[in-house]
XYZ file of C-alpha atoms in Angstrom:
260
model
C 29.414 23.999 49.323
C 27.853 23.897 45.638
C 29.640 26.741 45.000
C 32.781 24.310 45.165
C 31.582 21.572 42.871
C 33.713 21.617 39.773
C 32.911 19.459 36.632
C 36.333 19.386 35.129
C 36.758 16.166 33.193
C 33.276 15.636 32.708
C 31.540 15.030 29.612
C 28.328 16.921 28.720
C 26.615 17.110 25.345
C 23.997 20.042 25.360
C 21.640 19.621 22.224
C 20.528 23.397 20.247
C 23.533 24.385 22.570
C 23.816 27.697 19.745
C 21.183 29.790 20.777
C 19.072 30.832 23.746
C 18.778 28.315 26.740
C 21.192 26.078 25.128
C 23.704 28.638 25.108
C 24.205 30.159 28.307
C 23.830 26.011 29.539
C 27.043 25.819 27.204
C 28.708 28.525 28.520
C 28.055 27.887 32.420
C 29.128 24.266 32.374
C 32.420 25.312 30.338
C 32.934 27.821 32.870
C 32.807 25.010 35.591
C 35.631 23.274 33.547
C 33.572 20.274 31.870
C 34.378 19.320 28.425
C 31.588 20.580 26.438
C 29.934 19.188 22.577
C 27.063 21.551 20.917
C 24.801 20.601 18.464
C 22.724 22.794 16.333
C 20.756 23.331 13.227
C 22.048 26.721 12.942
C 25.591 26.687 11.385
C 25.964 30.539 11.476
C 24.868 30.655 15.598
C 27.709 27.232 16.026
C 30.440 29.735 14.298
C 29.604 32.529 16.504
C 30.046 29.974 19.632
C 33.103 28.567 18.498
C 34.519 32.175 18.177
C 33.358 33.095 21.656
C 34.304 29.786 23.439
C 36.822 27.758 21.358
C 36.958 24.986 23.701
C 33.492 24.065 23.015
C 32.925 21.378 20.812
C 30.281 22.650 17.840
C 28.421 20.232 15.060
C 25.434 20.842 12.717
C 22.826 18.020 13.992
C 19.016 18.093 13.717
C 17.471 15.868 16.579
C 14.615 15.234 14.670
C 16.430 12.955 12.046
C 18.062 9.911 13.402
C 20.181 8.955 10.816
C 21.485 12.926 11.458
C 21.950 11.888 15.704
C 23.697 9.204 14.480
C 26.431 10.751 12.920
C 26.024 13.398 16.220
C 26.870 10.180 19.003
C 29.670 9.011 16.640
C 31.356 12.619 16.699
C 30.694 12.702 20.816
C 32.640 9.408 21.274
C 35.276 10.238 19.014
C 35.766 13.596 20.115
C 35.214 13.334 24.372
C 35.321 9.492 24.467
C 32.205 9.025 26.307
C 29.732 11.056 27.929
C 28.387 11.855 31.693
C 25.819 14.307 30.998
C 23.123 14.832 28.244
C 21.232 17.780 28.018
C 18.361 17.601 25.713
C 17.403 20.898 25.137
C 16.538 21.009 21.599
C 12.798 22.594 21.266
C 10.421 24.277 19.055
C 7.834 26.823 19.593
C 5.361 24.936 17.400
C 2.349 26.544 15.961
C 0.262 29.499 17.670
C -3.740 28.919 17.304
C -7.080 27.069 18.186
C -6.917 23.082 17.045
C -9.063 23.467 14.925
C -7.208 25.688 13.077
C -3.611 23.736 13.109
C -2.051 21.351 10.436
C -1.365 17.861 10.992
C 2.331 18.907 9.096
C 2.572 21.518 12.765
C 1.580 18.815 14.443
C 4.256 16.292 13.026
C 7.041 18.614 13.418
C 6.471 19.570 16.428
C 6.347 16.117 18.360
C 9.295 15.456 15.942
C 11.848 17.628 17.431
C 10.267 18.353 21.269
C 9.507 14.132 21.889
C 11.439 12.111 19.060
C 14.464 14.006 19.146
C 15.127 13.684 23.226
C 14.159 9.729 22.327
C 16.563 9.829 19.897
C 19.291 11.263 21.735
C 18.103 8.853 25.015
C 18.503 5.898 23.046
C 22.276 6.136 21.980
C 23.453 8.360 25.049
C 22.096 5.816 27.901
C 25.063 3.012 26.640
C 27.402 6.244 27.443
C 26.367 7.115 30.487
C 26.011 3.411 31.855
C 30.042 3.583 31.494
C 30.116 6.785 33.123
C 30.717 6.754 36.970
C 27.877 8.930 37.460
C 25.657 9.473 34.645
C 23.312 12.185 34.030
C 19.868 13.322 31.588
C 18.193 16.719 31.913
C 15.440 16.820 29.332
C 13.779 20.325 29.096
C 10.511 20.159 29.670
C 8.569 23.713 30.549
C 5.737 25.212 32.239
C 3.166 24.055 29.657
C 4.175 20.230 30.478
C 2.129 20.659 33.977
C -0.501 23.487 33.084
C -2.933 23.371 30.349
C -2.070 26.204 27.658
C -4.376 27.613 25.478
C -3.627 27.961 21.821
C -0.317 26.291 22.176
C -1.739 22.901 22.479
C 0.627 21.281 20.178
C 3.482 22.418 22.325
C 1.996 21.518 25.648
C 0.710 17.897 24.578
C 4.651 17.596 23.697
C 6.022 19.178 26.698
C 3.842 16.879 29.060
C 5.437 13.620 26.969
C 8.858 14.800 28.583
C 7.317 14.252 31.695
C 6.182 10.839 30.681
C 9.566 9.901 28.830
C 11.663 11.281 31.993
C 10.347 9.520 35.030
C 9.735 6.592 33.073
C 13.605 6.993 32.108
C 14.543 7.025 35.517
C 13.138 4.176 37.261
C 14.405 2.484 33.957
C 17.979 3.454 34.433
C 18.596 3.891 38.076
C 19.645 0.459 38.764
C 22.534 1.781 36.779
C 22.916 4.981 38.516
C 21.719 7.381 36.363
C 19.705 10.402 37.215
C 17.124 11.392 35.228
C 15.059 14.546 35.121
C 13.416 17.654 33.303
C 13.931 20.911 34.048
C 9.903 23.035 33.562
C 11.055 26.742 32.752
C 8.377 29.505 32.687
C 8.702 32.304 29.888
C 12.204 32.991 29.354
C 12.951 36.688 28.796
C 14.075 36.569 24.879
C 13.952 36.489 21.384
C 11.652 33.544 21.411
C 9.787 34.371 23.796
C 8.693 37.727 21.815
C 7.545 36.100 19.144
C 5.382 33.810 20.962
C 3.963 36.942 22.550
C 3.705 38.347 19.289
C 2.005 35.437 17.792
C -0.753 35.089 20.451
C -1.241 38.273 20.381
C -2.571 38.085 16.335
C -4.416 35.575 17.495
C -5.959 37.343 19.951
C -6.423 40.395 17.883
C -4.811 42.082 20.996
C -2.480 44.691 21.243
C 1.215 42.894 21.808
C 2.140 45.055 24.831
C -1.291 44.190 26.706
C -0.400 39.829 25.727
C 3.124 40.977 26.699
C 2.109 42.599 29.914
C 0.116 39.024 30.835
C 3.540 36.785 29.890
C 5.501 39.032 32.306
C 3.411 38.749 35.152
C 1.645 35.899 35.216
C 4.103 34.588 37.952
C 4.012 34.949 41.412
C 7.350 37.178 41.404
C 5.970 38.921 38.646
C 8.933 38.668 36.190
C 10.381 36.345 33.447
C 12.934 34.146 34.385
C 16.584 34.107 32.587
C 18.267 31.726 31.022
C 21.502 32.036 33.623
C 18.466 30.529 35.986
C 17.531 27.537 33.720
C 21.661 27.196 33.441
C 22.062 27.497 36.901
C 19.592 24.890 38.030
C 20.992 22.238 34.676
C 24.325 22.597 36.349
C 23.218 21.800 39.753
C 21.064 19.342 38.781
C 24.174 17.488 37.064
C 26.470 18.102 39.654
C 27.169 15.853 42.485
C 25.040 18.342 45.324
C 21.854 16.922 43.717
C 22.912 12.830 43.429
C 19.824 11.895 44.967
C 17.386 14.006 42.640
C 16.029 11.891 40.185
C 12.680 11.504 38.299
C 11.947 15.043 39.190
C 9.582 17.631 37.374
C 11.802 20.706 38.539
C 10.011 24.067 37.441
C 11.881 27.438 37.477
C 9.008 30.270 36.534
C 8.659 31.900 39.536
C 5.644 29.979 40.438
C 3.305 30.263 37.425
C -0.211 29.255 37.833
C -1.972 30.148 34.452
C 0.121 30.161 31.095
C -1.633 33.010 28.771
């Protein structure tokens, strides 16, 4: 039964582990007993985690900057002395507006953290996991890296290069037994989420409730999903129940068919 599966012993680094999806991923697989590392650019949000979980491992570490993931994968060995599960998870909104209308410097920074930063992590985690018995990558991905998404363009364009980078990772690496695959959520009831809404919704020149009203239903079980669901399908997807899921686009939004 999956509700057996246990994951104490293993080692799972969860990138922007501090805040949001990151978060609750951090706190369900220490739950399940694995030996957990966090990175994050916020310093305050890693304090708050180490006082609410002090077994979790907590660095500063910007994805973006590879000299900065560098000193990250140095920590990871020295600290759990390998790794069987990466979780790339570090994201950015990126800018809200026509293309016409966005800066190359959006543009840049975007890519930077949603596509360089899971390369960057890739690259040094894969010699990990090869020693692992049974190595793992989730990259987050989301509903806007399978469905066009107006006035988030930068975004999507970045979210559909995890698709790219993660299958292509996986018939790469599974001669060596590693699983690869993204995770798609839909809107995730938050914070961030809000002021996305909030930002389209200027945009728009449209009252935020009525843009808010379109977020929360535009899925076929007309409601946001959580990020306990994006946690709970990461920590299936890592556990042994799903060893012959790889190179797999796996959406959780309640079956979305129109991003607004």
């Amino acid at each position: 039964m999956f509700e057996d599966v246990k994951f104490a012993g293993r080692k799972v680094l969860i990138t922007a582990g501090a805040d949001g999806l990151g978060l609750e991923m951090a706190r369900v697989f220490s739950a399940a007993g694995a030996n957990v590392f966090v990175c994050d650019v916020n310093e305050a949000r890693l304090a708050d985690l180490r006082r609410e979980i002090p077994a979790i491992h907590a660095e500063v570490a910007d994805v973006s900057d590879e000299a900065s993931v560098a000193r990250l994968f140095e920590r990871v060995q020295r600290t759990l002395g390998g790794l069987d599960v990466l979780i790339n998870n570090a994201g950015i909104a990126g800018p809200t507006g026509p293309v016409e209308t966005l800066s190359k410097t959006d543009w840049d920074r975007t890519l930077a953290v949603n596509v360089t930063g899971q390369f960057l992590c890739a690259r040094l985690a894969i010699p990990l996991l090869k020693a692992s018995s049974a190595g793992v990558m989730i990259n987050l991905s989301s509903a806007a890296g399978h469905l066009g998404f107006a006035g988030r363009s930068v975004y999507s364009a970045s979210k559909w290069a995890v698709i790219g980078f993660t299958k292509s990772l996986a018939i790469e690496l599974g001669q060596f037994g590693i699983r690869v695959n993204a995770i798609l959520p839909g809107a995730v009831e938050g914070p961030r989420i809000r002021a996305v809404i909030a930002a389209k919704a200027a945009t728009l020149n449209q009252p935020v409730d009525e843009v808010a009203a379109l977020y929360e239903n535009q899925a076929a079980l007309g409601r946001m999903v959580t990020a306990r669901d994006i946690a709970n399908m990461a920590l299936f997807n890592a556990s042994d129940a799903a060893r012959s899921v790889s190179g797999q686009a796996i959406v959780v939004d309640g079956f979305t068919q129109k991003l607004y």
